[in-house]
Amino acid sequence: MSKEQESKPVEETSKKKQLDSFTVDNNGQKMTTNQGLKVSDDENSLKAGKRGPSLLEDFYLREKIMHFDHERIPERVVHARGYGVHGYFQVYESMVEFTKAKFLQDPTVKTPVFVRFSTVAGSRGSGDTVRDVRGFATKFYTEEGNYDLVGNNIPVFFIQDAIKFPDLVHSFKPEPNNEIPQAQTAHDTFWDFVANNPESAHMVMWAMSDRAIPRSYRMMEGFGVHTFRFVNKEGKSRFVKFHWKPKLGVRSLVWDEAQKIAGKDPDFHRRDLYEAIEMGQAVEFELGVQMIEEEEEFRFDFDILDPTKLWPEEVIPVKIIGKMTLNRNPDNYFAETEQVAFHPGNVVPGIDFSNDPLLQGRLFSYTDTQLIRLGGPNFHEIPINRPVCPFHNNQNDGYHRMTINKSPISYHKNSLQNNAPEGATAEEGGYVHYQEKVEGRKVRARSDSFSDYFSQAKMFWNSMTDVEKEHIIAAFQFEVGKVKSKSVQQQVVNLISHVDLELAQKLAISIGAKMPEKVNVSTVTMSSPALSQESKIKSAKSSKVAILVEDGFNSLELKEVLDALNSAGIIPQIVSSRLGVLRNEDGQELDVSYTLLTSDSVLFDAIYIAGSSKSVKKLIAQKEVEDFIHEAFKHYKTIGAVGEAVGLLETIGLPINQPGVITTKSNSNISEFNEEFLKAIQEHRHWTRQM
Ligand code: HDD
């Protein structure tokens, strides 16, 4: 092998250095055409007389308009709306026993990554907080080539075979006659699909749960969904499922809040991620794997090739193997986030596929879609998609070819170039597919072992806390309630009765459907506590707290509270009636971040109302303040108040003895208050609150 082809360890900065070589800085430069010709006037087209017609000769006008006319590319057919960020991945200890993948061997190696989070149903300009599955796609730029883990925040999928993907997507996209509704599954065609394709029952339970309205991309789990294979140096293979676990814990919005945010700040999730990284808050996810020995393939009461099934963590534990740190925003959204092309078929030696029929179809779809989206077969040469290791083959030409292949030899085998480039053996790092033994007749059929649609749907339901169940019931009532067809509504009730009768009954009552029959109701009693979000670690870190305050604040009290919040990694933001600087009698100043007009209660995780009679008097005089606090209460958020601010809560009729309403009338025990306030913020929501 030539020296260049030997794989070299990558560094955290390998991808950045490569991208930097493509960046352009216009600062301080003269304007030119794309041919490098200096432009003398960018304001006026070339005309025959000042008031005369424009001239065809105006090459600059033509170039500028032509380029503008072609600035858009087709959006992704699914996952059109997304936001990408850079970072790196480090394995905690060598995984040599299980896989030969080089990026999983050495804990000192920081493999650069680019991650794109997305919604699925909506267009590029749709709202971030809609009820939907979230995409979680990671490109690892490894020394052996790009490895893409293209997953979602839900561990199972709606369908079992890729051939049904176009049908699924047609059903949840806006209806074709009027292109309504945008980024919603609450319409007839989606629920008609669900009712008539019962394999979707399990995933629908997840989609109606709080998982489908995450608080932040930083606070949701990720799953590779399919069963893949790990293969080690000795050629031993094991089945594997991948998990991402967020260090900030798993948190969600409440539905009313999610809908309001979609109007108040449609960019809520991308702004959250962008701002966290700009503020220097590292965004961290641990990578976990569940593994099943090859010999144990048939030991379970589900088929491990069925993508509508998960592997309960209590039965097959998740082994945490490394951590991903996201720490850099892209320089250019289009060049990086829009043009990044993921593909579950981008693998490295040591990672292989299973016969999951959904995965098998994906292996075709992702390269195919880039041809229309990115306009030709050379999309791998776009800077964000280039591997950081060298790549050589005899594929040439095509739209937008960037590399200049110097040799006249573009075929194999050859003698004129000593047969180069030639294949590498497994020892040299060549990718050798796992030699799984397969035999069978060619049939269009599905394995009988895929036919249990309801047991895991029921297990998911059993695993929810009461509050989580209430949210699922309400989500079904909302979604199916928006369906116009009585027949589809009834079919959904009947379908859901196979999962849980009480859920189906509550749905039937709410939408005026007939009560479901008690036939074939799942009798599964098993639960998997790991599926409940409420059982996950809770962290107050990175929570946003609105500080409601006006001129005349008490600087000592405020400083103590702000210091406590800041040192817990919580982000306090000053909200007042006007922008600028607030002042008090001691001459202290406070910069205002938002007004009551430019922010909203739904954009914060908790609120604090500052004490001092002057500030409180001004706050109380504003109707917006009352609404702000009541809305936070309604969304189960922590509310803190000190001194006279407690009186404000009483005046506006807020029940102060409720969970998560933390108050002290005396300024002398602020540190005790802070302790309680922080603990309450960590809880995130106070579900036992009486409305
Ligand atoms: Fe897919 C995009 C995840 C099934 C076909 N998919 C896409 C993205 C994610 C997923 C995260 C966005 C990537 C990005 O940010 O650019 N898809 C999944 C998961 C699936 C799944 C977790 C099931 C387990 N997908 C699936 C099937 C097919 C596709 C069965 C087709 C047979 N998916 C596509 C696509 C997309 C895509 C049409 C649109 C844009 C793109 O690929 O690059 O090819």
XYZ file of C-alpha atoms and ligand atoms in Angstrom:
735
model
C 0.000 0.000 0.000
C 1.195 3.531 -0.693
C 1.976 5.681 2.299
C -0.979 7.968 1.617
C -3.429 5.097 1.763
C -2.397 3.879 5.191
C -5.066 5.001 7.610
C -3.846 7.731 9.937
C -5.466 8.461 13.300
C -7.811 11.415 13.065
C -7.765 14.388 15.404
C -10.598 16.403 16.875
C -9.683 19.167 14.430
C -9.237 16.999 11.314
C -12.612 17.894 9.840
C -12.400 21.568 10.811
C -9.030 21.916 9.117
C -10.435 20.322 5.986
C -13.527 22.575 6.037
C -11.391 25.657 6.701
C -9.583 25.109 3.414
C -12.918 25.745 1.660
C -14.037 28.801 3.625
C -14.129 32.266 2.087
C -13.939 35.556 3.934
C -15.325 38.587 2.079
C -14.199 40.979 4.768
C -12.112 43.826 3.347
C -12.360 42.494 -0.212
C -13.449 44.208 -3.431
C -16.526 42.778 -5.097
C -15.939 40.641 -8.175
C -17.978 38.529 -10.567
C -17.694 34.764 -10.232
C -14.990 35.036 -12.884
C -12.933 37.261 -10.611
C -13.599 40.464 -12.543
C -13.893 43.517 -10.269
C -17.417 44.948 -10.273
C -17.763 48.728 -10.581
C -21.471 49.125 -9.735
C -23.685 46.631 -7.942
C -26.737 48.927 -7.795
C -27.672 49.600 -11.382
C -28.132 47.382 -14.391
C -26.654 48.366 -17.735
C -29.262 50.381 -19.707
C -29.641 52.136 -23.006
C -30.082 55.547 -21.406
C -30.858 56.165 -17.744
C -34.567 55.508 -18.274
C -34.139 53.049 -21.131
C -34.329 49.248 -21.392
C -31.704 46.987 -19.826
C -29.156 45.478 -22.143
C -28.615 41.759 -22.706
C -24.921 42.564 -22.727
C -25.033 43.075 -18.935
C -23.198 39.880 -17.985
C -23.065 40.914 -14.355
C -26.843 41.413 -14.068
C -27.344 38.041 -15.768
C -24.855 36.249 -13.525
C -26.309 37.740 -10.351
C -29.933 36.991 -11.236
C -29.124 33.560 -12.649
C -27.371 32.568 -9.450
C -30.208 33.866 -7.322
C -32.769 31.979 -9.434
C -31.018 28.724 -8.559
C -30.294 29.269 -4.881
C -32.761 26.633 -3.695
C -32.408 22.876 -3.886
C -35.204 20.363 -3.263
C -35.773 19.969 0.446
C -35.408 16.507 1.958
C -38.531 14.465 1.232
C -38.613 13.716 4.969
C -36.594 15.380 7.781
C -36.593 18.621 5.763
C -36.284 20.834 8.819
C -33.146 20.337 10.809
C -30.151 21.850 12.497
C -26.586 20.549 12.442
C -23.589 20.991 14.733
C -19.983 19.813 14.911
C -18.219 17.985 17.700
C -16.217 14.898 18.458
C -16.638 11.393 19.806
C -14.405 9.482 22.222
C -14.733 5.871 23.236
C -14.331 5.257 27.002
C -12.373 2.023 26.603
C -11.363 -0.167 23.704
C -14.209 -2.182 22.184
C -11.695 -4.568 20.597
C -13.486 -7.594 22.042
C -16.628 -6.749 20.070
C -15.687 -4.723 16.996
C -12.652 -3.868 14.936
C -14.041 -0.397 14.081
C -10.973 1.782 14.603
C -12.857 4.736 16.032
C -14.008 2.453 18.863
C -10.530 1.283 19.904
C -8.486 4.080 21.392
C -9.860 6.293 24.196
C -7.341 9.010 23.346
C -8.687 9.457 19.803
C -11.235 12.219 19.280
C -13.161 11.393 16.111
C -14.785 14.478 14.555
C -18.566 14.259 14.102
C -21.328 16.287 12.487
C -24.830 15.745 13.868
C -28.069 16.876 12.260
C -31.223 16.893 14.385
C -34.531 17.194 12.590
C -38.284 16.894 12.600
C -39.727 14.446 10.080
C -43.029 15.615 8.640
C -42.713 19.368 8.217
C -41.188 21.459 5.449
C -37.908 23.321 5.845
C -39.682 26.364 7.275
C -42.033 24.574 9.658
C -42.088 24.970 13.444
C -39.636 23.122 15.661
C -41.970 22.100 18.467
C -44.636 20.187 16.562
C -45.632 16.703 17.702
C -43.307 14.536 15.628
C -40.462 12.059 15.706
C -37.025 13.739 15.808
C -34.177 12.643 13.555
C -30.763 12.186 15.160
C -28.184 11.595 12.416
C -24.471 11.407 13.218
C -21.595 11.368 10.764
C -18.345 10.116 12.283
C -15.339 11.202 10.194
C -13.157 8.221 11.065
C -9.713 7.276 9.830
C -11.328 4.435 7.902
C -13.938 6.579 6.179
C -17.285 8.056 7.160
C -19.561 6.092 9.443
C -23.165 7.347 9.613
C -25.526 6.426 12.433
C -28.848 7.717 11.078
C -31.329 7.320 13.898
C -34.350 8.853 15.567
C -35.344 9.813 19.109
C -37.777 6.885 19.199
C -36.337 3.326 19.261
C -38.881 1.691 16.949
C -40.427 2.509 13.581
C -43.932 2.667 12.084
C -43.413 -0.046 9.478
C -41.529 -3.299 9.116
C -40.575 -3.229 5.443
C -39.045 -0.361 3.436
C -41.472 -0.993 0.594
C -44.148 0.657 2.750
C -42.126 3.817 3.449
C -43.588 5.869 0.571
C -47.100 4.953 1.777
C -46.339 5.926 5.346
C -44.818 9.244 4.278
C -47.646 10.047 1.840
C -50.078 9.519 4.698
C -48.466 11.886 7.207
C -47.384 14.620 4.785
C -49.961 17.361 4.048
C -52.889 15.960 2.077
C -52.237 16.239 -1.671
C -55.438 18.056 -2.689
C -54.924 21.143 -0.500
C -51.498 20.676 1.130
C -53.016 20.860 4.623
C -51.926 20.389 7.394
C -48.295 21.403 7.720
C -46.030 19.375 10.050
C -48.895 17.534 11.721
C -50.099 13.973 11.933
C -53.501 15.123 13.228
C -55.372 14.468 9.984
C -57.356 11.776 8.208
C -54.764 10.196 5.954
C -52.217 9.510 8.693
C -54.741 7.909 11.024
C -56.266 5.982 8.135
C -52.772 4.577 7.513
C -52.340 3.709 11.193
C -55.719 2.006 11.470
C -55.091 -0.087 8.387
C -51.446 -0.892 9.070
C -51.512 -2.220 12.625
C -47.735 -2.777 12.665
C -47.592 0.971 13.405
C -49.343 0.547 16.794
C -46.169 0.466 18.883
C -44.560 3.528 17.298
C -47.847 5.442 17.454
C -47.847 4.983 21.221
C -44.412 6.637 21.321
C -45.489 9.376 18.911
C -48.436 10.245 21.165
C -46.172 10.312 24.219
C -44.053 13.158 25.558
C -41.112 11.844 23.497
C -42.618 13.527 20.435
C -42.465 17.008 22.010
C -38.901 17.231 23.366
C -37.840 20.275 25.383
C -34.568 20.474 23.466
C -32.499 18.489 20.989
C -30.013 18.349 23.858
C -32.505 16.589 26.106
C -33.684 13.640 24.080
C -32.394 10.113 23.575
C -31.273 8.818 20.193
C -31.595 5.315 18.798
C -30.096 3.560 15.783
C -33.442 1.678 15.707
C -32.320 -1.264 13.560
C -30.360 -4.255 14.643
C -26.837 -3.922 13.261
C -23.804 -6.167 13.694
C -20.515 -5.684 15.436
C -17.721 -7.830 13.977
C -14.362 -8.224 15.716
C -10.908 -9.016 14.291
C -11.465 -12.745 14.697
C -14.566 -12.426 12.526
C -16.985 -13.067 15.403
C -20.253 -11.186 14.992
C -22.828 -10.028 17.522
C -26.124 -8.231 16.998
C -26.098 -4.662 18.272
C -28.484 -1.781 18.831
C -27.175 1.778 19.335
C -28.392 4.333 21.892
C -27.552 7.982 22.567
C -28.160 9.097 26.176
C -28.212 12.862 26.797
C -26.166 14.034 29.794
C -28.841 16.644 30.562
C -31.509 13.971 30.992
C -34.666 13.536 28.948
C -37.164 16.390 29.159
C -40.262 17.337 27.246
C -42.586 20.240 26.680
C -46.254 20.063 27.561
C -48.569 20.037 24.554
C -50.221 23.414 25.143
C -46.772 24.949 25.532
C -45.421 23.220 22.411
C -48.245 24.618 20.303
C -47.739 28.135 21.626
C -43.966 28.029 21.114
C -44.543 27.040 17.483
C -46.006 30.538 17.057
C -43.891 32.513 19.537
C -40.575 31.056 18.399
C -40.744 28.544 15.537
C -36.944 28.197 15.776
C -37.097 27.194 19.436
C -35.029 24.002 19.149
C -32.412 25.261 16.736
C -32.058 28.478 18.706
C -31.643 26.467 21.914
C -28.865 24.362 20.399
C -27.177 27.264 18.626
C -27.223 29.452 21.737
C -26.039 26.690 24.072
C -23.002 26.132 21.869
C -22.333 29.861 21.421
C -22.447 30.211 25.228
C -19.792 27.498 25.479
C -22.084 24.912 27.015
C -20.831 21.551 25.745
C -23.692 19.383 24.509
C -23.021 15.790 25.506
C -24.500 12.414 24.666
C -23.174 9.041 25.777
C -23.155 6.225 23.251
C -24.579 2.951 24.490
C -24.871 -0.465 22.885
C -27.077 -3.448 23.539
C -25.554 -6.670 22.274
C -27.002 -10.100 21.579
C -24.792 -13.081 20.814
C -25.401 -14.608 17.418
C -26.395 -17.914 18.973
C -29.132 -16.150 20.966
C -30.913 -14.710 17.934
C -34.088 -16.738 18.507
C -34.179 -16.633 22.309
C -36.601 -13.710 22.613
C -40.350 -13.341 22.334
C -39.826 -10.793 19.545
C -37.867 -11.063 16.315
C -34.662 -9.045 16.590
C -34.932 -8.189 12.885
C -38.306 -6.484 13.376
C -37.826 -2.668 13.557
C -41.146 -2.209 15.348
C -39.620 -3.943 18.392
C -37.152 -2.698 20.967
C -34.894 -4.745 23.210
C -36.013 -4.049 26.785
C -33.045 -2.556 28.631
C -33.846 -4.623 31.699
C -33.385 -7.810 29.631
C -30.480 -6.660 27.453
C -28.621 -3.931 29.328
C -27.208 -0.869 27.608
C -23.423 -0.786 27.872
C -22.187 2.806 27.806
C -19.107 2.904 25.581
C -18.247 6.515 24.855
C -19.260 10.126 24.726
C -20.034 12.629 21.996
C -19.423 16.304 22.665
C -21.033 18.841 20.370
C -19.259 22.171 20.601
C -19.210 24.098 17.323
C -21.897 25.669 15.185
C -21.504 25.505 11.414
C -20.156 28.578 9.631
C -22.795 28.322 6.937
C -26.174 26.639 7.242
C -26.590 25.780 3.572
C -23.050 24.591 2.897
C -22.992 22.329 5.927
C -26.406 21.503 7.380
C -28.402 21.561 4.164
C -25.808 19.794 2.033
C -24.833 17.093 4.505
C -25.808 13.706 3.092
C -26.306 10.839 5.511
C -26.586 7.207 4.570
C -27.049 4.191 6.872
C -24.922 2.275 4.345
C -21.858 4.374 5.229
C -20.144 1.834 7.478
C -16.591 1.002 8.504
C -14.979 -2.420 9.048
C -16.373 -3.889 12.277
C -19.923 -2.596 11.735
C -22.301 -4.506 9.466
C -25.988 -4.865 8.644
C -28.692 -7.260 9.713
C -31.493 -8.540 7.485
C -34.013 -6.098 8.943
C -36.092 -5.410 5.794
C -36.521 -1.776 6.723
C -32.775 -1.275 6.963
C -32.178 -3.153 3.721
C -34.443 -0.725 1.832
C -32.826 2.279 3.456
C -29.511 1.120 2.068
C -30.827 1.988 -1.394
C -32.853 5.082 -0.547
C -30.257 7.393 0.962
C -27.780 7.546 -1.917
C -30.624 7.711 -4.382
C -32.274 10.692 -2.698
C -29.026 12.714 -2.746
C -28.938 12.490 -6.545
C -32.068 14.594 -6.851
C -31.382 16.710 -3.787
C -27.736 17.528 -4.428
C -27.855 17.289 -8.201
C -25.507 14.492 -9.219
C -23.286 11.643 -8.132
C -20.418 13.740 -6.743
C -22.120 14.845 -3.517
C -19.420 13.031 -1.560
C -17.035 15.787 -2.694
C -19.025 18.587 -1.039
C -16.817 19.703 1.871
C -19.167 18.588 4.667
C -19.477 15.115 3.131
C -15.808 14.453 2.389
C -14.128 11.813 4.484
C -11.036 13.030 6.335
C -9.059 10.068 5.036
C -7.958 9.888 1.388
C -10.320 8.297 -1.142
C -9.331 6.702 -4.435
C -11.281 4.786 -7.038
C -12.038 4.749 -10.733
C -15.377 6.542 -10.485
C -15.093 9.722 -12.487
C -16.894 12.610 -14.193
C -20.520 13.579 -13.517
C -22.087 16.889 -12.473
C -19.888 19.188 -10.401
C -16.817 16.962 -10.343
C -14.280 18.687 -8.094
C -11.242 16.454 -8.082
C -8.895 16.387 -11.008
C -7.859 12.796 -11.521
C -4.521 13.103 -13.240
C -4.064 9.643 -14.592
C -5.545 8.408 -17.875
C -6.193 5.103 -16.097
C -9.718 4.906 -14.734
C -10.297 1.198 -14.943
C -9.426 -1.947 -13.127
C -7.632 -4.221 -13.765
C -4.789 -2.372 -15.458
C -1.112 -2.811 -16.090
C -0.264 0.812 -16.925
C -0.613 1.873 -13.295
C 0.437 -1.353 -11.621
C -3.231 -2.152 -11.096
C -3.760 0.858 -8.835
C -6.033 1.681 -7.202
C -6.651 -1.862 -6.097
C -8.747 -3.482 -3.400
C -7.403 -3.932 0.112
C -7.529 -7.176 2.072
C -9.281 -7.280 5.422
C -5.857 -7.045 7.105
C -5.147 -3.897 5.101
C -8.465 -2.385 6.214
C -10.626 -3.492 3.282
C -14.330 -3.758 4.099
C -15.334 -7.416 3.966
C -19.037 -8.118 4.452
C -19.878 -10.486 7.261
C -20.311 -13.906 5.749
C -23.723 -14.633 7.121
C -25.158 -17.876 5.812
C -28.443 -17.244 4.007
C -30.728 -19.513 2.062
C -34.353 -19.374 1.070
C -36.796 -19.080 -1.740
C -37.447 -15.733 -3.423
C -40.753 -14.686 -1.907
C -42.633 -11.432 -1.370
C -43.606 -12.249 2.161
C -43.022 -11.346 5.771
C -41.849 -13.621 8.529
C -44.610 -14.860 10.845
C -42.356 -13.791 13.694
C -43.167 -10.147 12.750
C -46.898 -10.518 13.365
C -47.232 -9.525 17.028
C -48.093 -5.827 16.749
C -49.455 -5.146 20.197
C -47.368 -6.762 22.954
C -44.650 -4.125 22.990
C -47.176 -1.336 22.448
C -48.824 -2.591 25.628
C -45.465 -2.925 27.379
C -44.779 0.732 26.546
C -48.172 1.716 27.969
C -47.571 -0.374 31.112
C -44.235 1.374 31.628
C -45.680 4.883 31.755
C -46.387 6.772 34.961
C -49.954 8.023 35.468
C -49.014 11.488 34.235
C -47.374 10.110 31.126
C -50.500 8.024 30.472
C -52.685 11.113 30.826
C -50.554 12.889 28.234
C -50.857 9.958 25.819
C -54.629 9.863 26.232
C -54.857 13.602 25.612
C -52.618 13.344 22.558
C -54.817 10.632 21.035
C -57.906 12.708 21.818
C -56.379 15.737 20.108
C -54.991 13.936 17.062
C -57.885 11.600 16.315
C -60.289 14.364 17.300
C -59.001 16.363 14.327
C -59.811 13.511 11.944
C -62.945 14.247 9.889
C -63.866 10.718 8.886
C -66.054 8.988 11.497
C -65.071 5.653 10.004
C -61.342 6.320 10.446
C -61.949 7.540 14.007
C -63.792 4.339 14.839
C -61.088 2.209 13.228
C -58.439 3.911 15.374
C -60.459 3.268 18.530
C -60.780 -0.379 17.534
C -57.065 -0.652 16.805
C -56.034 0.944 20.090
C -58.360 -1.383 22.006
C -55.900 -4.155 21.146
C -53.273 -2.225 23.096
C -55.286 -0.969 26.067
C -59.009 -0.927 26.593
C -59.097 2.022 28.967
C -57.088 4.143 26.533
C -59.411 3.172 23.679
C -62.497 3.894 25.811
C -61.249 7.337 26.814
C -60.504 8.069 23.187
C -63.950 6.840 22.103
C -65.725 9.061 24.654
C -63.753 12.134 23.662
C -64.356 11.787 19.916
C -67.919 10.509 20.098
C -67.107 7.061 18.719
C -68.669 3.751 19.699
C -67.143 1.976 22.671
C -64.534 -0.547 21.569
C -65.332 -4.235 21.781
C -63.431 -6.211 24.358
C -61.843 -8.615 21.907
C -58.167 -9.409 21.523
C -57.143 -6.915 24.190
C -53.453 -7.416 24.953
C -52.908 -9.294 28.201
C -49.242 -8.359 28.438
C -48.355 -7.258 31.969
C -44.644 -6.740 31.402
C -43.248 -3.254 31.745
C -39.846 -1.711 31.101
C -39.158 1.117 33.564
C -36.406 2.442 31.273
C -39.105 3.540 28.818
C -40.565 6.087 31.215
C -39.041 9.536 30.883
C -39.919 10.241 34.465
C -37.458 7.525 35.528
C -34.529 9.224 33.768
C -31.854 11.340 35.401
C -32.929 14.889 36.018
C -30.685 17.865 35.668
C -31.359 21.545 36.248
C -28.361 22.477 34.134
C -29.104 24.653 31.170
C -32.656 25.429 32.316
C -33.768 28.947 31.437
C -35.247 31.063 34.196
C -37.134 34.308 33.526
C -36.346 36.899 36.186
C -39.332 39.281 36.334
C -38.058 42.552 37.704
C -38.440 46.325 37.406
C -36.574 49.446 38.535
C -36.002 49.611 42.269
C -34.988 45.957 42.680
C -33.248 44.667 45.775
C -29.687 44.147 44.575
C -28.526 41.948 47.464
C -31.410 39.517 47.119
C -31.162 39.432 43.340
C -27.414 38.911 43.365
C -27.716 35.946 45.712
C -30.370 34.309 43.552
C -28.577 35.015 40.266
C -25.277 33.697 41.676
C -26.944 30.486 42.823
C -28.581 29.961 39.427
C -25.397 30.720 37.499
C -23.263 28.431 39.590
C -25.745 25.568 39.009
C -25.363 26.063 35.231
C -28.860 27.549 34.998
C -29.422 30.483 32.644
C -31.253 33.442 34.245
C -32.627 36.035 31.819
C -33.911 39.419 32.885
C -37.438 40.168 31.676
C -38.955 43.591 32.267
C -41.399 46.100 30.817
C -38.727 47.750 28.677
C -35.286 47.057 27.278
C -32.193 48.914 28.455
C -30.904 49.204 31.996
C -32.880 48.911 35.254
C -31.747 50.922 38.260
C -32.337 50.987 41.990
C -31.784 53.546 44.762
C -28.259 52.274 45.500
C -27.264 53.101 41.922
C -27.045 49.421 40.958
C -27.780 48.592 37.332
C -29.239 45.545 35.617
C -29.256 44.852 31.866
C -32.607 43.686 30.508
C -32.600 40.740 28.061
C -36.263 40.716 27.015
C -39.443 42.670 27.474
C -42.770 41.086 28.316
C -43.567 41.693 24.652
C -40.471 40.084 23.136
C -40.488 37.008 25.361
C -43.117 34.719 26.740
C -43.649 32.399 29.665
C -43.565 29.353 27.363
C -39.968 30.110 26.397
C -38.667 29.498 29.943
C -38.337 26.487 32.233
C -39.023 28.427 35.432
C -39.642 31.954 36.642
C -38.472 34.087 39.515
C -40.232 37.226 40.649
C -37.829 39.611 42.318
C -38.805 41.224 45.634
C -38.622 44.899 46.779
C -41.796 46.945 46.973
C -40.939 49.364 44.152
C -40.219 46.633 41.614
C -43.211 44.547 42.714
C -45.578 47.536 42.465
C -44.568 48.078 38.846
C -44.841 44.389 38.030
C -48.282 44.046 39.568
C -49.625 46.898 37.455
C -49.036 44.898 34.254
C -51.590 42.356 33.062
C -48.809 40.600 31.069
C -47.004 39.753 34.317
C -50.095 38.037 35.701
C -50.527 36.042 32.474
C -46.842 35.155 32.433
C -46.968 33.690 35.937
C -50.300 31.900 35.531
C -49.124 30.311 32.297
C -45.964 28.994 33.983
C -48.139 27.594 36.771
C -50.439 25.932 34.257
C -47.413 24.320 32.591
C -46.264 22.853 35.921
C -43.124 25.027 36.035
C -41.196 26.151 39.064
C -42.115 29.616 40.296
C -39.939 31.393 42.868
C -40.729 34.573 44.771
C -39.056 36.397 47.628
C -40.192 39.209 49.951
C -42.971 41.409 48.551
C -43.117 39.262 45.426
C -44.913 36.612 47.491
C -47.677 39.158 48.031
C -47.815 39.655 44.281
C -48.508 35.938 43.814
C -51.297 36.160 46.392
C -52.771 39.237 44.730
C -52.984 37.540 41.346
C -54.628 34.504 42.941
C -51.783 32.039 42.504
C -52.065 29.180 45.029
C -48.693 29.468 46.732
C -48.887 26.247 48.699
C -48.636 24.129 45.596
C -45.651 21.942 44.613
C -42.972 23.870 42.789
C -44.099 27.288 44.043
C -41.140 28.257 46.211
C -41.534 31.340 48.352
C -40.078 33.128 51.322
C -41.381 36.369 52.726
C -38.169 37.081 54.539
C -34.997 38.203 52.832
C -32.858 36.694 55.575
C -33.070 33.085 54.450
C -32.299 33.412 50.750
C -29.754 30.596 50.826
C -32.408 28.183 52.114
C -34.766 29.493 49.416
C -32.098 29.006 46.751
C -31.584 25.404 47.744
C -35.287 24.647 47.431
C -35.646 26.702 44.265
C -32.802 24.820 42.520
C -34.196 21.458 43.586
C -37.576 22.419 42.179
C -36.036 23.547 38.865
C -34.282 20.194 38.632
C -37.702 18.490 38.888
C -38.586 20.460 35.732
C -42.364 19.901 36.113
C -44.518 19.574 39.197
C -47.149 17.159 38.007
C -48.906 16.810 41.358
C -49.875 20.465 41.269
C -53.637 21.001 41.603
C -54.972 23.248 38.857
Fe -34.935 7.904 6.766
C -33.741 10.970 5.980
C -33.933 8.346 10.033
C -36.467 4.954 7.647
C -35.545 7.277 3.542
N -34.033 9.379 7.814
C -33.607 10.568 7.294
C -32.989 11.347 8.319
C -33.043 10.609 9.462
C -33.700 9.365 9.139
C -32.533 11.014 10.819
C -32.427 12.747 8.156
C -30.980 12.726 7.810
C -30.455 14.127 7.717
O -30.457 14.807 8.748
O -30.072 14.524 6.627
N -35.219 6.898 8.508
C -34.644 7.197 9.720
C -34.887 6.114 10.638
C -35.619 5.174 9.972
C -35.805 5.655 8.626
C -34.393 6.071 12.065
C -36.121 3.853 10.439
C -35.594 3.167 11.375
N -35.872 6.414 5.789
C -36.399 5.258 6.316
C -36.831 4.391 5.245
C -36.555 5.037 4.084
C -35.960 6.304 4.439
C -37.453 3.024 5.442
C -36.778 4.614 2.656
C -36.978 3.434 2.228
N -34.770 8.993 5.080
C -35.041 8.505 3.851
C -34.687 9.470 2.740
C -34.042 10.639 3.532
C -34.214 10.209 4.969
C -35.780 9.781 1.807
C -34.564 12.046 3.227
C -33.342 12.906 3.064
C -32.230 11.985 3.121
O -32.675 10.715 3.262
O -31.058 12.269 3.017
O -33.798 8.897 1.868
